[in-house]
Each structure stands twice: as structure tokens, then as C-alpha cells.
Amino acid sequence: MVLRCVGHLHQLLYRNASRIPRQRGKAVYSGASEVWNEIKKKLQAFPGGSVDLIKKESGIAVLTINNPDRMNAFSGTMMLELQDHVTQLEAWTNGKGLIVTGAAGTFCSGSDLNAVRALSNSEDGIKMCMFMQDTLTRLLRLPLISVALVEGRALGGGAEVTTACDFRLMALASEIQFVHKQIGLVPGWGGAARLVRIVGSENALKLLSSAQKVNASYAEQIGLSDGVLSPLETLDTTLAQAEKWLSDFTGGPSPVIQAVKKVVVSGRELPLQDALRMERDIFGSVWGGPANLEALALKFKHK
Ligand SMILES: CCCC(=O)SCCNC(=O)CCNC(=O)[C@H](O)C(C)(C)COP(=O)(O)OP(=O)(O)OC[C@H]1O[C@@H](n2cnc3c(N)ncnc32)[C@H](O)[C@@H]1OP(=O)(O)O
């Protein structure tokens, strides 16, 4: 009887699920389609490398920044590919987790400096920055629990990409470095705004104004990293280690994991009143759902 009532309520609420305001896919800059078309055309002119996406049956996806000849620097076409993959992941209903990593033992050396030089007027720079802000904000908002697996160096825009994941895991000898100041810049891919939220404004100010190399232990100390990977003489590859680490958070059905991520994103991004409304709607989408009914039927005890 109780279960039937819950099921009925679920049907009622589920009708409203389509009304859950979508956090994902929401553009950072709305009404900018002309700018997008223009910048996409410019980015096409800087080819090289790739961003590769593998979606596994387990619900974990692996996104690899792949341009080893340039220490995985982002070419223009890689920026476009990254955005396409984010769009694909936004629609991945079976997804639970995402690992962002770099090819050939290093993470990413930021924007391809050849593109930076060619797009050095401030108008183009701002458009490229808007494009990457949009993509990386959507990456962070994905309803997947994401982790950056940092090996080797994460420099400039590469350091910014690490902050677009929920968590960061670093190999023992790896380094994250916001080198922007050394090339007369500040972060422009949303990395400063995210860094302040991750490590606090004092630590962010230290990292950006000194452009210091942040090793794995210092990163853990200030909360930039969530764990140090074991050296590779262990049996696991770094990717396997990251998958194992992530599995602590991605156990269970995808609708529940996605709902968990969504309530956190709304709590982080919205004013309290809106966050509470969003939480109500997300709650309504899982209440009386299959995972909830199954757990109730099992009289689950949290021992
Ligand atoms: C808002 C976004 C702001 C940005 O991201 S601006 C870009 C910030 N990144 C940088 O300034 C990185 C500059 N590169 C470096 O410091 C060094 O190359 C780095 C990454 C420490 C690696 O040093 P090493 O291990 O000694 O290797 P290397 O210098 O010989 O590099 C190997 C090849 O990769 C190239 N490379 C590395 N980073 C690049 C980049 N960002 N854009 C374009 N090419 C890049 C480098 O030029 C070299 O190529 P080549 O062998 O000389 O043809």
C-alpha cells in the first residue's frame, strides 16, 4: 500500500520532472550566437591534435587532451572538439562519472601559443575566452562527477581546465601552474573564478600572483588536489587508480548520481531561494523512482 502511494506520487512528480530547470547546457553568455559563429570560424583555422572521448559501459567517460607534440596544448580545433564532447556528455543519461586527462603522461600546456600569437588582438582574445568559459562552465555543470587526472604539467589554460572538474588527482611528480602572469595575462577560461571557490581567495591570489609551481603535496595541503596517485610501480595504471578513486562516488544508479551532482551545482551556483526550489524539483525526480522504491522494499539499514 505504502509502495503504491509512493509510486503514485512518483508518477505525479515525474510529470513535473521535465520542468526541472536545466542547469546543464545553459549558456554563460546568452544571445551571443553571432560571436560564436565568428570565433568558431577563427578557431577552425588552428588545427592540430584532438580531444578524445570514450564513454564506458560502466557509466564512466574518459576525455583525453591529445596533442603530445605540443605538450597537449589546445589548438583551435581541439577547443571546438571539447565543446562538442561536452554537448554529447550533457545528453548522456547513463553517465555517472568523467575523468579528464592528458595524453602521453602530461596534462595540458594551455592554449596553443601559435594561436595565441595569431589571435593577439583583444577582440579575438575576448571571444576565445568567452568560448572556453562557456565550454568549461558547462563541463563543470555536467551531471557527472568529474575528476582531472593530472600527470606531468598542467600550465596556463591547462591549469584552468583542472579547475573545471569537481576533483583533482595528481601524480607524485606532477605540477599545476597558473603561468598566466609570466606571459602578461590573467586566467580567462574561468579559471580564476573557479580557483577562488576551490582554494579560497588568499591562496588563489598567491598562486596567480606568484605563478608558482604547485606540486602534489602543496596542492593537497591547500585543497587544490583531492589525492596523490601512487607511483607507477604499483600494478594499476594512473587511469585505473583514478577510476577506482571515482568509484567511491559513482556507485549506484545513474539517475541518483546525476541528481546528487545537480543539487550540488544548484547549491553552489544559485541564490538560496532558487537553490531550494531546484533541490525540490530534483528531489521530485528521484522520489519514488526505481532506486528509491527498491531501497524501501529492502528495508535498507545504514549500519
Ligand atoms: C587563457 C589561456 C592562457 C594560456 O594557456 S597561454 C599558454 C600557457 N602555456 C605556456 O606558456 C606553455 C609554454 N611552454 C612551456 O613552458 C614548455 O614548453 C613546457 C610545457 C614547460 C614543456 O617544456 P619541455 O618539457 O622542455 O618541452 P618543450 O618546451 O621542448 O616542448 C615540447 C614542444 O611543445 C611545444 N609547446 C609546449 N607548450 C606549447 C604551447 N602552449 N603552445 C604551443 N606549443 C607548445 C614546444 O614549443 C615544443 O615544440 P618544438 O619541439 O619546439 O617544436
mmCIF file of C-alpha atoms and ligand atoms in Angstrom:
data_model
loop_
_atom_site.group_PDB
_atom_site.id
_atom_site.type_symbol
_atom_site.label_atom_id
_atom_site.label_comp_id
_atom_site.label_asym_id
_atom_site.label_seq_id
_atom_site.Cartn_x
_atom_site.Cartn_y
_atom_site.Cartn_z
ATOM 1 C CA MET A 1 0.000 0.000 0.000
ATOM 2 C CA VAL A 2 2.756 2.385 1.038
ATOM 3 C CA LEU A 3 4.691 1.467 -2.073
ATOM 4 C CA ARG A 4 1.644 2.037 -4.296
ATOM 5 C CA CYS A 5 1.169 5.500 -2.762
ATOM 6 C CA VAL A 6 4.833 6.302 -3.269
ATOM 7 C CA GLY A 7 4.579 5.035 -6.843
ATOM 8 C CA HIS A 8 1.526 7.241 -7.471
ATOM 9 C CA LEU A 9 3.265 10.264 -6.007
ATOM 10 C CA HIS A 10 6.260 9.465 -8.151
ATOM 11 C CA GLN A 11 4.053 9.450 -11.255
ATOM 12 C CA LEU A 12 2.666 12.821 -10.209
ATOM 13 C CA LEU A 13 6.073 14.241 -9.533
ATOM 14 C CA TYR A 14 7.663 12.618 -12.531
ATOM 15 C CA ARG A 15 5.250 14.547 -14.725
ATOM 16 C CA ASN A 16 6.987 17.595 -13.324
ATOM 17 C CA ALA A 17 10.457 16.232 -13.879
ATOM 18 C CA SER A 18 10.582 17.683 -17.369
ATOM 19 C CA ARG A 19 10.014 21.045 -15.715
ATOM 20 C CA ILE A 20 13.234 20.782 -13.718
ATOM 21 C CA PRO A 21 15.179 23.849 -14.813
ATOM 22 C CA ARG A 22 18.133 22.533 -16.754
ATOM 23 C CA GLN A 23 21.405 23.698 -15.299
ATOM 24 C CA ARG A 24 23.291 21.881 -17.984
ATOM 25 C CA GLY A 25 23.614 23.427 -21.378
ATOM 26 C CA LYS A 26 22.743 26.856 -20.029
ATOM 27 C CA ALA A 27 24.931 29.309 -21.915
ATOM 28 C CA VAL A 28 27.176 31.606 -19.890
ATOM 29 C CA TYR A 29 26.701 34.340 -22.498
ATOM 30 C CA SER A 30 23.230 34.251 -23.971
ATOM 31 C CA GLY A 31 22.349 35.831 -27.298
ATOM 32 C CA ALA A 32 25.944 35.502 -28.461
ATOM 33 C CA SER A 33 25.323 33.282 -31.493
ATOM 34 C CA GLU A 34 26.957 35.742 -33.889
ATOM 35 C CA VAL A 35 30.068 35.861 -31.713
ATOM 36 C CA TRP A 36 30.102 32.040 -31.518
ATOM 37 C CA ASN A 37 29.932 31.650 -35.282
ATOM 38 C CA GLU A 38 32.703 34.154 -35.735
ATOM 39 C CA ILE A 39 35.033 32.634 -33.143
ATOM 40 C CA LYS A 40 34.314 29.086 -34.312
ATOM 41 C CA LYS A 41 35.425 30.083 -37.793
ATOM 42 C CA LYS A 42 38.637 31.567 -36.363
ATOM 43 C CA LEU A 43 39.347 28.506 -34.200
ATOM 44 C CA GLN A 44 38.940 26.235 -37.268
ATOM 45 C CA ALA A 45 41.971 27.993 -38.723
ATOM 46 C CA PHE A 46 44.216 26.490 -35.987
ATOM 47 C CA PRO A 47 44.122 22.728 -36.437
ATOM 48 C CA GLY A 48 46.153 20.046 -34.689
ATOM 49 C CA GLY A 49 45.787 17.398 -32.029
ATOM 50 C CA SER A 50 42.457 16.073 -30.835
ATOM 51 C CA VAL A 51 40.275 15.730 -27.781
ATOM 52 C CA ASP A 52 39.160 12.118 -27.484
ATOM 53 C CA LEU A 53 36.083 10.867 -25.692
ATOM 54 C CA ILE A 54 35.413 7.308 -24.619
ATOM 55 C CA LYS A 55 32.117 6.518 -22.899
ATOM 56 C CA LYS A 56 32.315 3.240 -20.995
ATOM 57 C CA GLU A 57 29.507 0.796 -20.181
ATOM 58 C CA SER A 58 30.282 1.435 -16.510
ATOM 59 C CA GLY A 59 28.966 4.995 -16.874
ATOM 60 C CA ILE A 60 32.469 6.471 -16.632
ATOM 61 C CA ALA A 61 33.743 8.556 -19.546
ATOM 62 C CA VAL A 62 37.360 9.427 -20.262
ATOM 63 C CA LEU A 63 38.186 12.682 -22.019
ATOM 64 C CA THR A 64 41.794 12.852 -23.246
ATOM 65 C CA ILE A 65 43.546 16.060 -24.297
ATOM 66 C CA ASN A 66 45.748 14.754 -27.068
ATOM 67 C CA ASN A 67 48.415 16.882 -28.703
ATOM 68 C CA PRO A 68 51.676 15.378 -27.426
ATOM 69 C CA ASP A 69 53.938 17.223 -29.886
ATOM 70 C CA ARG A 70 52.927 20.438 -28.128
ATOM 71 C CA MET A 71 52.647 19.084 -24.587
ATOM 72 C CA ASN A 72 48.868 18.761 -25.168
ATOM 73 C CA ALA A 73 48.376 22.469 -25.864
ATOM 74 C CA PHE A 74 44.865 23.330 -27.075
ATOM 75 C CA SER A 75 44.728 24.064 -30.780
ATOM 76 C CA GLY A 76 41.645 25.863 -32.147
ATOM 77 C CA THR A 77 40.044 22.663 -33.445
ATOM 78 C CA MET A 78 40.651 20.974 -30.065
ATOM 79 C CA MET A 79 38.634 23.753 -28.397
ATOM 80 C CA LEU A 80 35.800 23.035 -30.829
ATOM 81 C CA GLU A 81 36.057 19.280 -30.226
ATOM 82 C CA LEU A 82 35.980 19.810 -26.478
ATOM 83 C CA GLN A 83 32.743 21.745 -26.809
ATOM 84 C CA ASP A 84 31.179 19.018 -28.991
ATOM 85 C CA HIS A 85 32.094 16.373 -26.416
ATOM 86 C CA VAL A 86 30.629 18.421 -23.580
ATOM 87 C CA THR A 87 27.396 18.735 -25.573
ATOM 88 C CA GLN A 88 27.399 14.953 -26.032
ATOM 89 C CA LEU A 89 28.025 14.326 -22.324
ATOM 90 C CA GLU A 90 25.183 16.662 -21.355
ATOM 91 C CA ALA A 91 22.820 14.252 -23.071
ATOM 92 C CA TRP A 92 24.385 11.041 -21.669
ATOM 93 C CA THR A 93 21.609 9.730 -19.430
ATOM 94 C CA ASN A 94 23.570 6.595 -18.405
ATOM 95 C CA GLY A 95 26.649 8.566 -17.366
ATOM 96 C CA LYS A 96 27.883 8.849 -13.809
ATOM 97 C CA GLY A 97 31.489 9.985 -13.874
ATOM 98 C CA LEU A 98 34.100 11.663 -16.014
ATOM 99 C CA ILE A 99 37.896 11.544 -15.960
ATOM 100 C CA VAL A 100 39.704 14.357 -17.788
ATOM 101 C CA THR A 101 43.308 13.543 -18.586
ATOM 102 C CA GLY A 102 46.149 14.279 -20.990
ATOM 103 C CA ALA A 103 47.917 12.007 -23.472
ATOM 104 C CA ALA A 104 51.491 10.738 -23.125
ATOM 105 C CA GLY A 105 51.988 11.363 -19.425
ATOM 106 C CA THR A 106 51.313 15.084 -19.260
ATOM 107 C CA PHE A 107 48.094 17.050 -18.715
ATOM 108 C CA CYS A 108 47.996 20.187 -20.875
ATOM 109 C CA SER A 109 50.202 23.228 -21.537
ATOM 110 C CA GLY A 110 47.271 25.599 -22.088
ATOM 111 C CA SER A 111 46.373 27.405 -25.232
ATOM 112 C CA ASP A 112 48.478 26.727 -28.305
ATOM 113 C CA LEU A 113 50.852 29.683 -28.290
ATOM 114 C CA ASN A 114 50.746 29.854 -32.097
ATOM 115 C CA ALA A 115 47.003 30.525 -31.899
ATOM 116 C CA VAL A 116 47.554 32.962 -29.015
ATOM 117 C CA ARG A 117 50.019 34.928 -31.134
ATOM 118 C CA ALA A 118 47.731 34.964 -34.172
ATOM 119 C CA LEU A 119 44.674 35.978 -32.131
ATOM 120 C CA SER A 120 46.553 38.503 -30.043
ATOM 121 C CA ASN A 121 44.200 41.460 -30.619
ATOM 122 C CA SER A 122 41.964 41.931 -27.618
ATOM 123 C CA GLU A 123 38.702 41.439 -29.538
ATOM 124 C CA ASP A 124 39.696 37.938 -30.686
ATOM 125 C CA GLY A 125 41.187 37.158 -27.280
ATOM 126 C CA ILE A 126 37.932 38.041 -25.557
ATOM 127 C CA LYS A 127 35.881 35.921 -27.968
ATOM 128 C CA MET A 128 38.156 32.909 -27.461
ATOM 129 C CA CYS A 129 37.927 33.462 -23.715
ATOM 130 C CA MET A 130 34.090 33.567 -23.889
ATOM 131 C CA PHE A 131 34.066 30.366 -25.921
ATOM 132 C CA MET A 132 36.271 28.493 -23.442
ATOM 133 C CA GLN A 133 34.438 29.943 -20.421
ATOM 134 C CA ASP A 134 31.191 28.645 -21.855
ATOM 135 C CA THR A 135 32.605 25.188 -22.577
ATOM 136 C CA LEU A 136 34.384 24.786 -19.237
ATOM 137 C CA THR A 137 31.426 26.092 -17.231
ATOM 138 C CA ARG A 138 29.243 23.520 -18.947
ATOM 139 C CA LEU A 139 31.903 20.870 -18.255
ATOM 140 C CA LEU A 140 31.817 21.658 -14.534
ATOM 141 C CA ARG A 141 27.998 21.646 -14.557
ATOM 142 C CA LEU A 142 27.725 18.230 -16.224
ATOM 143 C CA PRO A 143 25.538 15.908 -14.180
ATOM 144 C CA LEU A 144 28.581 13.628 -13.848
ATOM 145 C CA ILE A 145 31.118 13.503 -11.036
ATOM 146 C CA SER A 146 34.288 14.668 -12.692
ATOM 147 C CA VAL A 147 37.947 14.373 -11.814
ATOM 148 C CA ALA A 148 41.035 15.784 -13.506
ATOM 149 C CA LEU A 149 43.830 13.226 -13.579
ATOM 150 C CA VAL A 150 46.975 15.355 -13.601
ATOM 151 C CA GLU A 151 50.271 13.842 -14.699
ATOM 152 C CA GLY A 152 53.276 15.901 -15.810
ATOM 153 C CA ARG A 153 52.382 19.565 -16.212
ATOM 154 C CA ALA A 154 49.118 21.494 -16.180
ATOM 155 C CA LEU A 155 50.078 25.003 -17.298
ATOM 156 C CA GLY A 156 48.112 28.166 -18.048
ATOM 157 C CA GLY A 157 44.820 27.174 -19.653
ATOM 158 C CA GLY A 158 45.701 23.573 -18.694
ATOM 159 C CA ALA A 159 45.684 24.573 -15.019
ATOM 160 C CA GLU A 160 42.333 26.267 -15.669
ATOM 161 C CA VAL A 161 40.919 23.048 -17.167
ATOM 162 C CA THR A 162 41.758 21.171 -13.949
ATOM 163 C CA THR A 163 39.508 23.597 -12.050
ATOM 164 C CA ALA A 164 36.583 22.766 -14.347
ATOM 165 C CA CYS A 165 36.360 19.323 -12.723
ATOM 166 C CA ASP A 166 34.785 18.544 -9.363
ATOM 167 C CA PHE A 167 38.018 16.957 -8.119
ATOM 168 C CA ARG A 168 41.709 16.784 -8.982
ATOM 169 C CA LEU A 169 44.061 13.815 -8.507
ATOM 170 C CA MET A 170 47.769 14.393 -9.032
ATOM 171 C CA ALA A 171 50.615 12.028 -9.817
ATOM 172 C CA LEU A 172 53.555 12.335 -7.433
ATOM 173 C CA ALA A 173 55.797 14.356 -9.746
ATOM 174 C CA SER A 174 53.085 16.423 -11.405
ATOM 175 C CA GLU A 175 52.623 20.182 -11.188
ATOM 176 C CA ILE A 176 49.806 22.646 -11.683
ATOM 177 C CA GLN A 177 50.966 26.147 -12.546
ATOM 178 C CA PHE A 178 48.952 29.233 -13.342
ATOM 179 C CA VAL A 179 51.702 30.736 -15.513
ATOM 180 C CA HIS A 180 49.480 33.499 -16.912
ATOM 181 C CA LYS A 181 51.237 36.359 -15.127
ATOM 182 C CA GLN A 182 54.539 35.325 -16.639
ATOM 183 C CA ILE A 183 53.112 35.898 -20.092
ATOM 184 C CA GLY A 184 51.387 39.120 -19.128
ATOM 185 C CA LEU A 185 47.937 37.579 -18.729
ATOM 186 C CA VAL A 186 45.414 36.526 -16.141
ATOM 187 C CA PRO A 187 43.267 33.405 -16.433
ATOM 188 C CA GLY A 188 40.497 33.910 -18.980
ATOM 189 C CA TRP A 189 38.848 30.495 -19.251
ATOM 190 C CA GLY A 190 37.000 30.946 -15.943
ATOM 191 C CA GLY A 191 39.972 29.519 -14.032
ATOM 192 C CA ALA A 192 40.345 32.415 -11.582
ATOM 193 C CA ALA A 193 36.674 32.409 -10.582
ATOM 194 C CA ARG A 194 36.777 28.647 -10.052
ATOM 195 C CA LEU A 195 40.161 28.679 -8.281
ATOM 196 C CA VAL A 196 38.878 31.175 -5.682
ATOM 197 C CA ARG A 197 35.982 28.822 -4.955
ATOM 198 C CA ILE A 198 38.290 25.819 -4.646
ATOM 199 C CA VAL A 199 41.186 27.169 -2.545
ATOM 200 C CA GLY A 200 39.818 30.488 -1.213
ATOM 201 C CA SER A 201 40.789 33.982 -2.305
ATOM 202 C CA GLU A 202 44.072 34.195 -0.363
ATOM 203 C CA ASN A 203 45.508 31.007 -1.815
ATOM 204 C CA ALA A 204 44.191 31.920 -5.270
ATOM 205 C CA LEU A 205 45.886 35.300 -5.031
ATOM 206 C CA LYS A 206 49.154 33.630 -4.022
ATOM 207 C CA LEU A 207 49.027 31.126 -6.891
ATOM 208 C CA LEU A 208 48.113 33.693 -9.554
ATOM 209 C CA SER A 209 50.453 36.457 -8.422
ATOM 210 C CA SER A 210 53.494 34.217 -7.922
ATOM 211 C CA ALA A 211 52.803 31.861 -10.865
ATOM 212 C CA GLN A 212 54.412 29.267 -8.610
ATOM 213 C CA LYS A 213 54.584 25.582 -9.450
ATOM 214 C CA VAL A 214 52.150 23.715 -7.232
ATOM 215 C CA ASN A 215 53.324 20.187 -6.560
ATOM 216 C CA ALA A 216 51.106 17.320 -5.458
ATOM 217 C CA SER A 217 51.689 17.706 -1.719
ATOM 218 C CA TYR A 218 51.225 21.509 -1.626
ATOM 219 C CA ALA A 219 48.133 21.154 -3.827
ATOM 220 C CA GLU A 220 46.672 18.683 -1.337
ATOM 221 C CA GLN A 221 47.566 20.970 1.577
ATOM 222 C CA ILE A 222 45.634 23.934 0.138
ATOM 223 C CA GLY A 223 42.728 21.829 -1.125
ATOM 224 C CA LEU A 224 43.553 22.106 -4.813
ATOM 225 C CA SER A 225 44.153 18.364 -5.074
ATOM 226 C CA ASP A 226 41.984 15.641 -3.608
ATOM 227 C CA GLY A 227 44.590 12.902 -3.658
ATOM 228 C CA VAL A 228 48.036 11.845 -4.778
ATOM 229 C CA LEU A 229 48.324 8.876 -7.105
ATOM 230 C CA SER A 230 50.704 6.065 -6.249
ATOM 231 C CA PRO A 231 53.918 5.775 -8.243
ATOM 232 C CA LEU A 232 53.584 3.609 -11.308
ATOM 233 C CA GLU A 233 55.446 0.641 -9.922
ATOM 234 C CA THR A 234 52.063 -0.358 -8.464
ATOM 235 C CA LEU A 235 50.032 -2.663 -10.703
ATOM 236 C CA ASP A 236 47.407 -0.083 -11.549
ATOM 237 C CA THR A 237 47.821 2.483 -14.286
ATOM 238 C CA THR A 238 47.072 6.040 -13.222
ATOM 239 C CA LEU A 239 43.790 5.832 -15.143
ATOM 240 C CA ALA A 240 42.822 2.654 -13.269
ATOM 241 C CA GLN A 241 43.703 4.396 -10.000
ATOM 242 C CA ALA A 242 41.529 7.364 -10.917
ATOM 243 C CA GLU A 243 38.650 5.046 -11.859
ATOM 244 C CA LYS A 244 38.983 3.238 -8.540
ATOM 245 C CA TRP A 245 39.036 6.551 -6.653
ATOM 246 C CA LEU A 246 35.974 7.782 -8.542
ATOM 247 C CA SER A 247 34.059 4.559 -7.880
ATOM 248 C CA ASP A 248 33.615 5.615 -4.227
ATOM 249 C CA PHE A 249 31.318 8.368 -5.530
ATOM 250 C CA THR A 250 29.685 6.800 -8.574
ATOM 251 C CA GLY A 251 28.248 3.615 -7.049
ATOM 252 C CA GLY A 252 24.509 3.293 -7.673
ATOM 253 C CA PRO A 253 22.118 4.098 -10.494
ATOM 254 C CA SER A 254 22.875 6.969 -12.835
ATOM 255 C CA PRO A 255 19.648 8.968 -12.171
ATOM 256 C CA VAL A 256 20.597 9.149 -8.481
ATOM 257 C CA ILE A 257 24.250 10.069 -9.114
ATOM 258 C CA GLN A 258 23.158 12.706 -11.629
ATOM 259 C CA ALA A 259 20.631 14.073 -9.111
ATOM 260 C CA VAL A 260 23.365 14.290 -6.448
ATOM 261 C CA LYS A 261 25.576 16.314 -8.782
ATOM 262 C CA LYS A 262 22.666 18.565 -9.794
ATOM 263 C CA VAL A 263 21.733 19.503 -6.209
ATOM 264 C CA VAL A 264 25.368 20.387 -5.538
ATOM 265 C CA VAL A 265 25.638 22.508 -8.698
ATOM 266 C CA SER A 266 22.456 24.405 -7.838
ATOM 267 C CA GLY A 267 23.592 24.844 -4.221
ATOM 268 C CA ARG A 268 26.895 26.230 -5.441
ATOM 269 C CA GLU A 269 25.598 28.491 -8.184
ATOM 270 C CA LEU A 270 22.145 29.733 -7.243
ATOM 271 C CA PRO A 271 20.845 32.133 -4.601
ATOM 272 C CA LEU A 272 19.394 30.140 -1.671
ATOM 273 C CA GLN A 273 15.734 30.555 -2.621
ATOM 274 C CA ASP A 274 16.331 29.332 -6.178
ATOM 275 C CA ALA A 275 18.634 26.547 -4.982
ATOM 276 C CA LEU A 276 15.924 25.303 -2.622
ATOM 277 C CA ARG A 277 13.348 25.270 -5.419
ATOM 278 C CA MET A 278 15.780 23.429 -7.683
ATOM 279 C CA GLU A 279 16.525 20.919 -4.911
ATOM 280 C CA ARG A 280 12.769 20.321 -4.500
ATOM 281 C CA ASP A 281 12.392 19.628 -8.201
ATOM 282 C CA ILE A 282 15.437 17.368 -8.389
ATOM 283 C CA PHE A 283 14.244 15.542 -5.267
ATOM 284 C CA GLY A 284 10.893 15.068 -7.011
ATOM 285 C CA SER A 285 12.621 13.422 -9.934
ATOM 286 C CA VAL A 286 14.120 10.634 -7.766
ATOM 287 C CA TRP A 287 11.462 10.315 -5.031
ATOM 288 C CA GLY A 288 9.513 7.117 -5.672
ATOM 289 C CA GLY A 289 11.853 6.298 -8.530
ATOM 290 C CA PRO A 290 13.126 2.748 -9.096
ATOM 291 C CA ALA A 291 16.183 3.105 -6.822
ATOM 292 C CA ASN A 292 14.100 4.668 -4.067
ATOM 293 C CA LEU A 293 11.346 2.011 -4.272
ATOM 294 C CA GLU A 294 13.891 -0.792 -4.331
ATOM 295 C CA ALA A 295 15.650 0.528 -1.231
ATOM 296 C CA LEU A 296 12.338 0.968 0.594
ATOM 297 C CA ALA A 297 11.293 -2.582 -0.285
ATOM 298 C CA LEU A 298 14.597 -3.916 1.072
ATOM 299 C CA LYS A 299 14.074 -2.033 4.343
ATOM 300 C CA PHE A 300 17.649 -0.817 3.895
ATOM 301 C CA LYS A 301 19.594 -0.260 7.128
ATOM 302 C CA HIS A 302 22.543 2.147 7.261
ATOM 303 C CA LYS A 303 24.732 0.075 9.578
HETATM 304 C C1 LIG B 1 43.881 31.773 -21.203
HETATM 305 C C2 LIG B 1 44.822 30.711 -21.674
HETATM 306 C C3 LIG B 1 46.252 31.120 -21.461
HETATM 307 C C4 LIG B 1 47.264 30.107 -21.922
HETATM 308 O O1 LIG B 1 47.085 28.940 -21.767
HETATM 309 S S1 LIG B 1 48.674 30.697 -22.681
HETATM 310 C C5 LIG B 1 49.738 29.284 -22.794
HETATM 311 C C6 LIG B 1 50.413 28.984 -21.494
HETATM 312 N N1 LIG B 1 51.362 27.917 -21.670
HETATM 313 C C7 LIG B 1 52.666 28.127 -21.860
HETATM 314 O O2 LIG B 1 53.147 29.235 -21.878
HETATM 315 C C8 LIG B 1 53.494 26.888 -22.046
HETATM 316 C C9 LIG B 1 54.805 27.204 -22.750
HETATM 317 N N2 LIG B 1 55.612 26.003 -22.808
HETATM 318 C C10 LIG B 1 56.485 25.657 -21.862
HETATM 319 O O3 LIG B 1 56.666 26.330 -20.876
HETATM 320 C C11 LIG B 1 57.258 24.396 -22.093
HETATM 321 O O4 LIG B 1 57.155 24.032 -23.454
HETATM 322 C C12 LIG B 1 56.753 23.226 -21.196
HETATM 323 C C13 LIG B 1 55.251 22.985 -21.355
HETATM 324 C C14 LIG B 1 57.099 23.534 -19.742
HETATM 325 C C15 LIG B 1 57.466 21.923 -21.621
HETATM 326 O O5 LIG B 1 58.840 22.107 -21.605
HETATM 327 P P1 LIG B 1 59.809 20.969 -22.145
HETATM 328 O O6 LIG B 1 59.486 19.695 -21.441
HETATM 329 O O7 LIG B 1 61.193 21.483 -22.073
HETATM 330 O O8 LIG B 1 59.379 20.736 -23.647
HETATM 331 P P2 LIG B 1 59.460 21.777 -24.858
HETATM 332 O O9 LIG B 1 59.460 23.174 -24.389
HETATM 333 O O10 LIG B 1 60.572 21.367 -25.746
HETATM 334 O O11 LIG B 1 58.038 21.495 -25.555
HETATM 335 C C16 LIG B 1 57.834 20.471 -26.474
HETATM 336 C C17 LIG B 1 57.184 21.094 -27.677
HETATM 337 O O12 LIG B 1 55.892 21.526 -27.271
HETATM 338 C C18 LIG B 1 55.707 22.873 -27.664
HETATM 339 N N3 LIG B 1 54.765 23.520 -26.757
HETATM 340 C C19 LIG B 1 54.694 23.383 -25.422
HETATM 341 N N4 LIG B 1 53.702 24.136 -24.936
HETATM 342 C C20 LIG B 1 53.122 24.735 -26.003
HETATM 343 C C21 LIG B 1 52.035 25.640 -26.146
HETATM 344 N N5 LIG B 1 51.322 26.050 -25.090
HETATM 345 N N6 LIG B 1 51.726 26.046 -27.387
HETATM 346 C C22 LIG B 1 52.409 25.637 -28.451
HETATM 347 N N7 LIG B 1 53.458 24.786 -28.378
HETATM 348 C C23 LIG B 1 53.802 24.354 -27.161
HETATM 349 C C24 LIG B 1 57.102 23.458 -27.610
HETATM 350 O O13 LIG B 1 57.179 24.634 -28.359
HETATM 351 C C25 LIG B 1 57.906 22.328 -28.175
HETATM 352 O O14 LIG B 1 57.748 22.318 -29.560
HETATM 353 P P3 LIG B 1 59.054 22.256 -30.511
HETATM 354 O O15 LIG B 1 59.727 20.958 -30.171
HETATM 355 O O16 LIG B 1 59.893 23.423 -30.153
HETATM 356 O O17 LIG B 1 58.509 22.302 -31.899
#
